[in-house]
Amino acid sequence: MQLGNQVSFSGAITKLCMLLCLIITAGCSVGPNHQPIKTDVPSAWVGAVPSDKPESGLANWWTVFDDPVLVILVERAIRENLDLKLAEARIRQARAARGVAVAGLGPKVNAGTSYQQSLSSQGRPGLRTDSGGGDGAVYSQYQVGFDAAWELDIFGGTRRNVEAANADIQAAIEARRGVLVTLAAETAINYIDLRSFQQRLIIAQNHMKAQQKSAELTRRRFQSGFVSGLDTANADAQTATTAASIPLLEASARQSIYNLSLLIGQVPGNLITELSEPSFIPASVPRVPVGVPSDILRQRPDIRRAEAMARAATARIGVATAELYPKFTITGSAGFQNKDFNSWLDWVNRFWSFGPSVNWEVFNTGRTLSNIELRKALQEQSFIEYHQTVLNALREVENALISSSKEQERRSALSDAATANQKAVRLATQLYIQGQTDFLNVLQAQRSLYSSEDALVQNTRTMSTSLISLYKAVGGGWE
């Protein structure tokens, strides 16, 4: 008899396995398959491309500025920046979510044991009691075993969910790469801003000293009766105006240090000693591997992330569509059950059950259909966001190209202006001392020189930041 039960159980298992093979073989994944998003990009850039043969690759473009401090700051930011650590935590979150989705493909098994004691009513029909009186019988029940259930992914809803989870992981990875691109660019720009403010501060201090000498000269000439008090007042006013710009430049330089501290995950004051010593603005020959417009579709993390999000949105249409179809589940249970503890685990007290079930939600007031339409609308939005991201990337590259090109042209004129203004200051000062011109010409020459030298520093800063913006626009800063 025991052998017959075992044969019966094995036969049921064999039949069920054959049924599973047939069902899984016929299974399919409902919903649309993701197709690469087609987008029109120009064949060439409108602006002039600086170079397609850089001295350094896109991954570590900041080394082309040949500034050791800048390299150290960027490397520290990559190690310690909190936004980057947050992005890495989101990758781990996405991978864990994929594990949850994959678990839906396998069976679920629950094991347990129980003990139950119950009193049955004496008035219950057909009840036999051992109490002999008016009380009902007391029963004990011991049970141990396991339950198993396996929902077959016949229509691919779970597989679509795994596909969406894979796309979410890719989107999280691309988001981290986007943080890397932005982090390197922001660190370099803030560092260049700092050096720019320091150089402008030096120029302002030097001009203030020169203007103080001019004011002292006018004061002596006034005391000697050669000029009126108007010259002295004008000289003092110009000196005070230049002095008033110094605190603003000092504040801006300090704020740049604070910004850099935040980027490397430090409190604001940690870099003051390290960066307070003035230094030149790092400059680089414009050698950026811009390539052709279609290259940014592969290089820019934000575009790659937008495509991954579109892939996830497409897969989730399949997840929603699978709810229209029946769910096939294989359930089973086995264990031992008896009222006597001493013979609880005897073979004759075993029980088992095994078989398929089908559950089909045939009416739910349109909830599933509405959810499918919702997912389609989200997919449409993801496609629009992808195209918008591509257009924005093209705009950023063109902006950086035109800015870099025009700043190069502007630098020559600014350099000539600074040289001419230096000569004008010397000549005006000599003529004023000789009494051949009034002090207004000296003031005008000094103002023009200060303005041209300050503009030249700002031009150097803009040229460097334009190159950084170009590196960022083409997706430089990650491998």
Short mmCIF file of C-alpha atoms in Angstrom, two decimals:
data_model
loop_
_atom_site.label_atom_id
_atom_site.label_comp_id
_atom_site.label_asym_id
_atom_site.label_seq_id
_atom_site.Cartn_x
_atom_site.Cartn_y
_atom_site.Cartn_z
CA MET A 1 0.00 0.00 0.00
CA GLN A 2 2.85 2.36 0.86
CA LEU A 3 4.56 1.58 -2.45
CA GLY A 4 1.35 2.28 -4.32
CA ASN A 5 1.07 5.73 -2.73
CA GLN A 6 4.64 6.53 -3.67
CA VAL A 7 4.00 5.43 -7.28
CA SER A 8 0.84 7.55 -7.38
CA PHE A 9 2.73 10.60 -6.08
CA SER A 10 5.58 10.13 -8.57
CA GLY A 11 3.08 9.77 -11.40
CA ALA A 12 1.41 13.03 -10.42
CA ILE A 13 4.78 14.79 -10.37
CA THR A 14 5.67 13.44 -13.82
CA LYS A 15 2.37 14.57 -15.35
CA LEU A 16 2.68 17.98 -13.77
CA CYS A 17 6.23 18.46 -15.07
CA MET A 18 5.06 17.57 -18.58
CA LEU A 19 2.24 20.10 -18.26
CA LEU A 20 4.69 22.78 -17.06
CA CYS A 21 6.99 22.16 -20.03
CA LEU A 22 4.11 22.54 -22.47
CA ILE A 23 2.86 25.74 -20.83
CA ILE A 24 6.28 27.38 -20.55
CA THR A 25 7.14 26.46 -24.14
CA ALA A 26 3.96 28.15 -25.33
CA GLY A 27 4.53 31.15 -23.08
CA CYS A 28 5.20 34.62 -24.44
CA SER A 29 5.82 38.13 -23.16
CA VAL A 30 2.92 40.45 -23.81
CA GLY A 31 3.42 44.15 -24.42
CA PRO A 32 5.71 45.99 -26.86
CA ASN A 33 9.42 45.27 -27.21
CA HIS A 34 11.67 48.28 -26.79
CA GLN A 35 13.16 49.61 -30.01
CA PRO A 36 16.06 52.10 -30.22
CA ILE A 37 14.66 55.61 -30.26
CA LYS A 38 15.23 57.32 -33.59
CA THR A 39 16.21 60.96 -33.37
CA ASP A 40 17.49 63.35 -35.99
CA VAL A 41 20.85 64.95 -35.27
CA PRO A 42 22.86 67.15 -37.64
CA SER A 43 25.82 65.64 -39.46
CA ALA A 44 28.17 68.40 -38.30
CA TRP A 45 28.41 71.18 -35.73
CA VAL A 46 27.54 74.75 -36.61
CA GLY A 47 30.40 76.14 -34.54
CA ALA A 48 34.06 75.58 -35.23
CA VAL A 49 35.39 72.42 -33.59
CA PRO A 50 38.66 73.14 -31.70
CA SER A 51 40.35 69.79 -32.32
CA ASP A 52 39.67 66.12 -32.78
CA LYS A 53 43.12 65.06 -31.58
CA PRO A 54 43.32 65.94 -27.89
CA GLU A 55 46.39 65.58 -25.74
CA SER A 56 44.28 63.73 -23.19
CA GLY A 57 41.11 61.68 -23.40
CA LEU A 58 37.67 62.70 -22.25
CA ALA A 59 37.79 60.58 -19.12
CA ASN A 60 40.41 62.74 -17.34
CA TRP A 61 40.22 65.97 -19.33
CA TRP A 62 41.15 68.15 -16.33
CA THR A 63 44.77 67.02 -16.63
CA VAL A 64 45.18 69.08 -19.84
CA PHE A 65 45.19 72.26 -17.72
CA ASP A 66 48.49 71.14 -16.21
CA ASP A 67 47.55 72.33 -12.72
CA PRO A 68 48.43 69.84 -9.93
CA VAL A 69 46.09 71.50 -7.43
CA LEU A 70 43.17 71.19 -9.85
CA VAL A 71 43.95 67.52 -10.45
CA ILE A 72 44.09 66.84 -6.70
CA LEU A 73 40.79 68.64 -6.07
CA VAL A 74 38.95 66.72 -8.81
CA GLU A 75 40.32 63.40 -7.57
CA ARG A 76 39.28 64.24 -4.00
CA ALA A 77 35.82 65.20 -5.20
CA ILE A 78 35.45 61.87 -7.02
CA ARG A 79 36.42 60.02 -3.84
CA GLU A 80 34.46 62.05 -1.30
CA ASN A 81 31.57 63.91 -2.92
CA LEU A 82 28.27 63.17 -1.21
CA ASP A 83 26.13 63.47 -4.35
CA LEU A 84 28.27 60.76 -5.93
CA LYS A 85 27.90 58.52 -2.88
CA LEU A 86 24.15 59.08 -3.03
CA ALA A 87 24.11 58.05 -6.69
CA GLU A 88 26.08 54.90 -5.83
CA ALA A 89 23.56 54.06 -3.09
CA ARG A 90 20.76 54.39 -5.66
CA ILE A 91 22.54 51.86 -7.88
CA ARG A 92 22.55 49.41 -4.98
CA GLN A 93 18.88 50.17 -4.42
CA ALA A 94 18.08 49.43 -8.07
CA ARG A 95 20.00 46.16 -7.96
CA ALA A 96 18.14 45.09 -4.83
CA ALA A 97 14.84 45.95 -6.53
CA ARG A 98 15.85 43.73 -9.45
CA GLY A 99 16.43 40.88 -6.99
CA VAL A 100 12.87 41.33 -5.76
CA ALA A 101 11.59 41.22 -9.34
CA VAL A 102 13.62 38.10 -10.24
CA ALA A 103 12.29 36.31 -7.15
CA GLY A 104 8.84 36.42 -8.75
CA LEU A 105 9.99 33.89 -11.36
CA GLY A 106 10.54 31.13 -8.82
CA PRO A 107 8.33 29.18 -6.42
CA LYS A 108 7.50 30.19 -2.88
CA VAL A 109 7.78 27.63 -0.10
CA ASN A 110 6.52 28.07 3.45
CA ALA A 111 7.30 25.61 6.26
CA GLY A 112 5.53 25.52 9.58
CA THR A 113 4.25 23.53 12.51
CA SER A 114 1.20 23.96 14.71
CA TYR A 115 -0.63 22.56 17.71
CA GLN A 116 -4.33 23.15 18.27
CA GLN A 117 -6.69 22.07 21.05
CA SER A 118 -10.44 22.49 20.62
CA LEU A 119 -13.69 21.71 22.41
CA SER A 120 -16.59 20.42 20.32
CA SER A 121 -20.22 21.01 21.28
CA GLN A 122 -22.14 18.01 22.61
CA GLY A 123 -25.13 18.98 20.52
CA ARG A 124 -23.22 18.67 17.28
CA PRO A 125 -24.87 15.99 15.11
CA GLY A 126 -22.99 12.74 14.92
CA LEU A 127 -20.51 13.80 17.56
CA ARG A 128 -18.97 11.07 19.65
CA THR A 129 -17.43 12.15 22.92
CA ASP A 130 -15.48 10.37 25.60
CA SER A 131 -16.58 12.65 28.43
CA GLY A 132 -19.73 10.68 29.25
CA GLY A 133 -21.45 13.80 30.55
CA GLY A 134 -22.92 16.97 29.17
CA ASP A 135 -19.63 18.43 28.04
CA GLY A 136 -18.36 18.14 24.50
CA ALA A 137 -15.16 16.35 23.54
CA VAL A 138 -11.72 17.97 23.72
CA TYR A 139 -9.53 17.34 20.68
CA SER A 140 -5.81 17.94 20.09
CA GLN A 141 -4.22 18.36 16.68
CA TYR A 142 -0.49 18.28 15.83
CA GLN A 143 0.65 19.25 12.35
CA VAL A 144 4.00 19.88 10.61
CA GLY A 145 4.68 20.39 6.90
CA PHE A 146 5.20 22.88 4.13
CA ASP A 147 3.15 24.69 1.51
CA ALA A 148 4.49 25.63 -1.92
CA ALA A 149 3.13 27.82 -4.70
CA TRP A 150 4.59 28.66 -8.09
CA GLU A 151 2.89 31.22 -10.28
CA LEU A 152 3.90 30.46 -13.85
CA ASP A 153 4.93 33.47 -15.88
CA ILE A 154 2.97 32.33 -18.93
CA PHE A 155 2.34 35.78 -20.40
CA GLY A 156 5.65 37.34 -19.35
CA GLY A 157 4.43 39.89 -16.82
CA THR A 158 7.18 38.97 -14.36
CA ARG A 159 9.79 38.84 -17.11
CA ARG A 160 8.74 42.31 -18.23
CA ASN A 161 9.10 43.43 -14.62
CA VAL A 162 12.66 42.05 -14.55
CA GLU A 163 13.33 43.81 -17.87
CA ALA A 164 12.14 47.09 -16.35
CA ALA A 165 14.30 46.49 -13.28
CA ASN A 166 17.35 45.92 -15.49
CA ALA A 167 16.64 49.21 -17.23
CA ASP A 168 16.29 50.92 -13.85
CA ILE A 169 19.76 49.65 -12.91
CA GLN A 170 21.19 51.04 -16.15
CA ALA A 171 19.45 54.37 -15.52
CA ALA A 172 20.95 54.51 -12.03
CA ILE A 173 24.41 53.74 -13.42
CA GLU A 174 24.04 56.48 -16.03
CA ALA A 175 22.83 58.87 -13.32
CA ARG A 176 26.05 58.23 -11.39
CA ARG A 177 28.07 58.86 -14.54
CA GLY A 178 26.16 62.09 -14.99
CA VAL A 179 27.12 63.11 -11.46
CA LEU A 180 30.76 62.38 -12.35
CA VAL A 181 30.57 64.60 -15.43
CA THR A 182 28.93 67.46 -13.52
CA LEU A 183 31.19 67.03 -10.49
CA ALA A 184 34.42 67.29 -12.46
CA ALA A 185 33.15 70.33 -14.36
CA GLU A 186 31.84 72.12 -11.26
CA THR A 187 35.05 71.49 -9.35
CA ALA A 188 37.17 72.85 -12.20
CA ILE A 189 34.92 75.88 -12.76
CA ASN A 190 34.91 76.82 -9.07
CA TYR A 191 38.69 76.42 -8.94
CA ILE A 192 39.12 78.66 -11.98
CA ASP A 193 36.70 81.16 -10.47
CA LEU A 194 38.84 81.21 -7.34
CA ARG A 195 42.04 81.88 -9.27
CA SER A 196 40.22 84.50 -11.34
CA PHE A 197 39.04 86.39 -8.25
CA GLN A 198 42.54 86.18 -6.78
CA GLN A 199 44.09 87.63 -9.94
CA ARG A 200 41.45 90.36 -10.14
CA LEU A 201 42.12 91.14 -6.49
CA ILE A 202 45.84 91.54 -7.19
CA ILE A 203 45.06 93.89 -10.09
CA ALA A 204 42.68 95.94 -7.93
CA GLN A 205 45.23 96.22 -5.13
CA ASN A 206 47.99 97.25 -7.55
CA HIS A 207 45.78 99.90 -9.14
CA MET A 208 44.69 101.18 -5.75
CA LYS A 209 48.34 101.66 -4.80
CA ALA A 210 49.02 103.47 -8.09
CA GLN A 211 45.95 105.66 -7.58
CA GLN A 212 47.06 106.45 -4.03
CA LYS A 213 50.37 107.69 -5.48
CA SER A 214 48.47 109.79 -8.01
CA ALA A 215 46.33 111.22 -5.21
CA GLU A 216 49.44 112.09 -3.24
CA LEU A 217 50.92 113.75 -6.33
CA THR A 218 47.81 115.90 -6.84
CA ARG A 219 47.82 116.79 -3.14
CA ARG A 220 51.41 118.09 -3.35
CA ARG A 221 50.64 120.02 -6.52
CA PHE A 222 47.56 121.47 -4.86
CA GLN A 223 49.60 122.55 -1.85
CA SER A 224 52.10 124.17 -4.23
CA GLY A 225 49.27 126.03 -5.95
CA PHE A 226 49.66 124.39 -9.33
CA VAL A 227 46.20 122.73 -9.40
CA SER A 228 42.83 123.23 -7.82
CA GLY A 229 41.26 121.09 -5.12
CA LEU A 230 39.11 119.44 -7.80
CA ASP A 231 42.04 117.27 -8.91
CA THR A 232 42.62 116.12 -5.34
CA ALA A 233 38.94 115.27 -4.90
CA ASN A 234 38.82 113.34 -8.18
CA ALA A 235 41.95 111.37 -7.26
CA ASP A 236 40.61 110.50 -3.83
CA ALA A 237 37.27 109.46 -5.30
CA GLN A 238 38.88 107.11 -7.80
CA THR A 239 41.06 105.55 -5.11
CA ALA A 240 38.04 104.98 -2.89
CA THR A 241 36.06 103.45 -5.78
CA THR A 242 38.82 100.96 -6.48
CA ALA A 243 39.17 100.18 -2.76
CA ALA A 244 35.42 99.47 -2.59
CA SER A 245 35.77 96.65 -5.15
CA ILE A 246 38.37 94.79 -3.09
CA PRO A 247 36.04 93.44 -0.34
CA LEU A 248 33.66 92.10 -2.99
CA LEU A 249 36.47 90.25 -4.72
CA GLU A 250 37.72 88.88 -1.39
CA ALA A 251 34.22 87.65 -0.55
CA SER A 252 33.82 86.02 -3.96
CA ALA A 253 37.19 84.26 -3.63
CA ARG A 254 36.25 82.94 -0.20
CA GLN A 255 32.87 81.74 -1.48
CA SER A 256 34.62 79.81 -4.26
CA ILE A 257 36.69 78.05 -1.59
CA TYR A 258 33.51 77.22 0.29
CA ASN A 259 31.96 75.82 -2.90
CA LEU A 260 35.00 73.61 -3.47
CA SER A 261 34.80 72.39 0.13
CA LEU A 262 31.21 71.30 -0.41
CA LEU A 263 32.12 69.48 -3.62
CA ILE A 264 34.72 67.37 -1.81
CA GLY A 265 32.41 66.73 1.14
CA GLN A 266 34.18 69.00 3.63
CA VAL A 267 33.05 71.77 5.94
CA PRO A 268 33.47 75.27 4.39
CA GLY A 269 36.63 76.28 6.23
CA ASN A 270 38.76 73.21 5.58
CA LEU A 271 40.34 74.47 2.33
CA ILE A 272 41.01 78.09 3.32
CA THR A 273 44.65 77.53 4.27
CA GLU A 274 45.25 75.27 1.28
CA LEU A 275 43.80 77.58 -1.37
CA SER A 276 44.18 81.12 -0.04
CA GLU A 277 47.58 81.62 -1.65
CA PRO A 278 46.98 83.30 -5.05
CA SER A 279 47.91 81.45 -8.22
CA PHE A 280 47.47 81.90 -11.96
CA ILE A 281 44.34 80.88 -13.80
CA PRO A 282 44.87 77.45 -15.39
CA ALA A 283 44.55 77.67 -19.15
CA SER A 284 44.60 75.02 -21.84
CA VAL A 285 45.04 74.85 -25.56
CA PRO A 286 41.55 74.11 -26.95
CA ARG A 287 41.94 70.43 -27.76
CA VAL A 288 38.58 68.80 -27.20
CA PRO A 289 37.53 65.54 -28.91
CA VAL A 290 34.14 66.86 -29.91
CA GLY A 291 33.62 64.44 -32.78
CA VAL A 292 30.34 64.54 -34.69
CA PRO A 293 26.90 65.27 -33.17
CA SER A 294 25.86 61.60 -33.19
CA ASP A 295 28.76 60.78 -30.84
CA ILE A 296 27.09 62.50 -27.91
CA LEU A 297 24.24 59.95 -28.07
CA ARG A 298 26.75 57.36 -26.86
CA GLN A 299 28.91 59.57 -24.66
CA ARG A 300 26.51 61.74 -22.65
CA PRO A 301 25.21 59.94 -19.54
CA ASP A 302 21.98 61.98 -19.42
CA ILE A 303 21.03 60.77 -22.92
CA ARG A 304 21.92 57.20 -22.04
CA ARG A 305 19.87 57.50 -18.84
CA ALA A 306 16.88 58.89 -20.75
CA GLU A 307 17.01 55.91 -23.11
CA ALA A 308 17.19 53.47 -20.19
CA MET A 309 14.18 55.13 -18.60
CA ALA A 310 12.28 54.80 -21.89
CA ARG A 311 13.19 51.11 -21.99
CA ALA A 312 11.85 50.67 -18.46
CA ALA A 313 8.64 52.52 -19.33
CA THR A 314 8.12 50.25 -22.35
CA ALA A 315 8.63 47.10 -20.29
CA ARG A 316 6.10 48.25 -17.71
CA ILE A 317 3.43 48.35 -20.41
CA GLY A 318 3.92 44.58 -20.64
CA VAL A 319 3.65 44.25 -16.86
CA ALA A 320 0.29 46.03 -16.96
CA THR A 321 -0.91 44.11 -20.03
CA ALA A 322 -0.23 40.75 -18.37
CA GLU A 323 -2.97 41.56 -15.85
CA LEU A 324 -5.53 40.99 -18.64
CA TYR A 325 -4.71 37.30 -18.80
CA PRO A 326 -5.28 34.39 -16.40
CA LYS A 327 -2.71 33.42 -13.81
CA PHE A 328 -1.60 29.79 -13.63
CA THR A 329 -0.34 28.61 -10.27
CA ILE A 330 1.01 25.25 -9.14
CA THR A 331 0.30 24.63 -5.47
CA GLY A 332 1.28 21.79 -3.20
CA SER A 333 1.50 20.85 0.44
CA ALA A 334 2.89 17.92 2.40
CA GLY A 335 3.40 17.01 6.02
CA PHE A 336 2.29 14.97 9.02
CA GLN A 337 -0.89 15.41 11.03
CA ASN A 338 -2.27 13.52 14.05
CA LYS A 339 -4.07 14.04 17.36
CA ASP A 340 -1.52 11.98 19.28
CA PHE A 341 1.89 13.57 19.87
CA ASN A 342 3.69 10.24 20.31
CA SER A 343 2.65 8.97 16.86
CA TRP A 344 2.66 12.38 15.20
CA LEU A 345 5.47 11.65 12.73
CA ASP A 346 4.46 8.10 11.84
CA TRP A 347 4.38 7.47 8.08
CA VAL A 348 0.67 6.64 8.16
CA ASN A 349 -0.08 10.18 9.40
CA ARG A 350 1.35 11.84 6.30
CA PHE A 351 -0.68 13.98 3.95
CA TRP A 352 0.01 15.74 0.64
CA SER A 353 -1.75 17.61 -2.08
CA PHE A 354 -0.52 18.79 -5.45
CA GLY A 355 -2.17 20.43 -8.43
CA PRO A 356 -2.59 23.46 -10.69
CA SER A 357 -5.02 26.32 -10.30
CA VAL A 358 -6.16 29.10 -12.60
CA ASN A 359 -7.24 32.55 -11.49
CA TRP A 360 -8.61 35.02 -14.01
CA GLU A 361 -9.91 38.41 -13.05
CA VAL A 362 -12.62 38.78 -15.67
CA PHE A 363 -14.12 42.02 -14.42
CA ASN A 364 -12.45 44.88 -12.58
CA THR A 365 -14.35 47.95 -13.88
CA GLY A 366 -11.61 48.85 -16.37
CA ARG A 367 -8.79 49.20 -13.84
CA THR A 368 -6.35 47.09 -15.86
CA LEU A 369 -7.14 48.83 -19.15
CA SER A 370 -6.71 52.22 -17.50
CA ASN A 371 -3.40 51.11 -16.04
CA ILE A 372 -2.23 50.06 -19.52
CA GLU A 373 -3.15 53.49 -20.87
CA LEU A 374 -1.32 55.07 -17.95
CA ARG A 375 1.84 53.11 -18.79
CA LYS A 376 1.58 54.04 -22.45
CA ALA A 377 1.32 57.71 -21.52
CA LEU A 378 4.41 57.37 -19.31
CA GLN A 379 6.25 55.71 -22.20
CA GLU A 380 5.29 58.60 -24.48
CA GLN A 381 6.58 61.05 -21.90
CA SER A 382 9.89 59.17 -21.65
CA PHE A 383 10.30 59.38 -25.44
CA ILE A 384 9.63 63.12 -25.38
CA GLU A 385 12.10 63.58 -22.52
CA TYR A 386 14.70 61.64 -24.52
CA HIS A 387 14.32 63.93 -27.54
CA GLN A 388 14.39 66.97 -25.26
CA THR A 389 17.60 65.72 -23.62
CA VAL A 390 19.23 65.26 -27.03
CA LEU A 391 18.26 68.77 -28.15
CA ASN A 392 19.55 70.25 -24.92
CA ALA A 393 22.85 68.39 -25.36
CA LEU A 394 23.25 69.74 -28.89
CA ARG A 395 22.51 73.25 -27.63
CA GLU A 396 25.08 72.97 -24.83
CA VAL A 397 27.81 71.85 -27.24
CA GLU A 398 27.02 74.66 -29.71
CA ASN A 399 26.97 77.23 -26.89
CA ALA A 400 30.34 76.06 -25.63
CA LEU A 401 31.80 76.04 -29.15
CA ILE A 402 30.70 79.59 -29.96
CA SER A 403 31.75 80.90 -26.56
CA SER A 404 35.20 79.34 -26.84
CA SER A 405 35.66 80.61 -30.40
CA LYS A 406 34.58 84.19 -29.71
CA GLU A 407 36.56 84.46 -26.50
CA GLN A 408 39.66 83.50 -28.47
CA GLU A 409 38.97 86.35 -30.89
CA ARG A 410 38.21 88.76 -28.05
CA ARG A 411 41.45 88.00 -26.23
CA SER A 412 43.61 89.54 -28.94
CA ALA A 413 41.69 92.81 -28.80
CA LEU A 414 41.78 92.90 -24.99
CA SER A 415 45.52 92.29 -24.96
CA ASP A 416 46.06 95.14 -27.42
CA ALA A 417 43.81 97.39 -25.33
CA ALA A 418 45.72 96.64 -22.13
CA THR A 419 49.06 97.42 -23.82
CA ALA A 420 47.74 100.68 -25.25
CA ASN A 421 46.23 101.73 -21.93
CA GLN A 422 49.50 101.11 -20.11
CA LYS A 423 51.19 103.46 -22.54
CA ALA A 424 48.38 106.00 -22.14
CA VAL A 425 48.78 106.02 -18.35
CA ARG A 426 52.52 106.66 -18.60
CA LEU A 427 52.09 109.47 -21.10
CA ALA A 428 49.19 111.11 -19.26
CA THR A 429 51.07 111.02 -15.98
CA GLN A 430 54.18 112.59 -17.53
CA LEU A 431 52.18 115.33 -19.25
CA TYR A 432 50.30 116.05 -16.03
CA ILE A 433 53.53 116.40 -14.06
CA GLN A 434 54.82 118.76 -16.75
CA GLY A 435 51.59 120.74 -16.58
CA GLN A 436 50.69 120.03 -20.21
CA THR A 437 47.34 118.28 -19.50
CA ASP A 438 44.71 118.23 -16.79
CA PHE A 439 44.14 115.47 -14.29
CA LEU A 440 40.97 114.19 -15.96
CA ASN A 441 43.10 112.62 -18.71
CA VAL A 442 45.14 110.81 -16.07
CA LEU A 443 41.98 109.58 -14.38
CA GLN A 444 40.52 108.38 -17.67
CA ALA A 445 43.72 106.55 -18.61
CA GLN A 446 43.90 104.85 -15.21
CA ARG A 447 40.27 103.78 -15.37
CA SER A 448 40.73 102.37 -18.87
CA LEU A 449 43.84 100.45 -17.86
CA TYR A 450 42.15 98.97 -14.81
CA SER A 451 39.12 98.01 -16.88
CA SER A 452 41.16 96.41 -19.67
CA GLU A 453 43.40 94.43 -17.31
CA ASP A 454 40.41 93.23 -15.31
CA ALA A 455 38.62 92.27 -18.53
CA LEU A 456 41.70 90.38 -19.69
CA VAL A 457 41.67 88.28 -16.52
CA GLN A 458 37.96 87.62 -16.92
CA ASN A 459 38.56 86.66 -20.53
CA THR A 460 41.15 84.10 -19.42
CA ARG A 461 38.63 82.75 -16.95
CA THR A 462 35.88 82.58 -19.59
CA MET A 463 38.13 80.82 -22.08
CA SER A 464 38.96 78.14 -19.54
CA THR A 465 35.40 77.71 -18.33
CA SER A 466 34.16 77.55 -21.94
CA LEU A 467 36.52 74.65 -22.55
CA ILE A 468 35.29 72.99 -19.36
CA SER A 469 31.71 73.51 -20.49
CA LEU A 470 32.61 71.93 -23.82
CA TYR A 471 34.15 68.90 -22.11
CA LYS A 472 31.02 68.61 -19.99
CA ALA A 473 28.71 69.08 -22.99
CA VAL A 474 30.28 66.18 -24.88
CA GLY A 475 30.05 63.96 -21.78
CA GLY A 476 33.67 64.02 -20.60
CA GLY A 477 34.61 62.86 -17.12
CA TRP A 478 33.76 59.15 -17.04
CA GLU A 479 34.89 55.87 -18.63
#
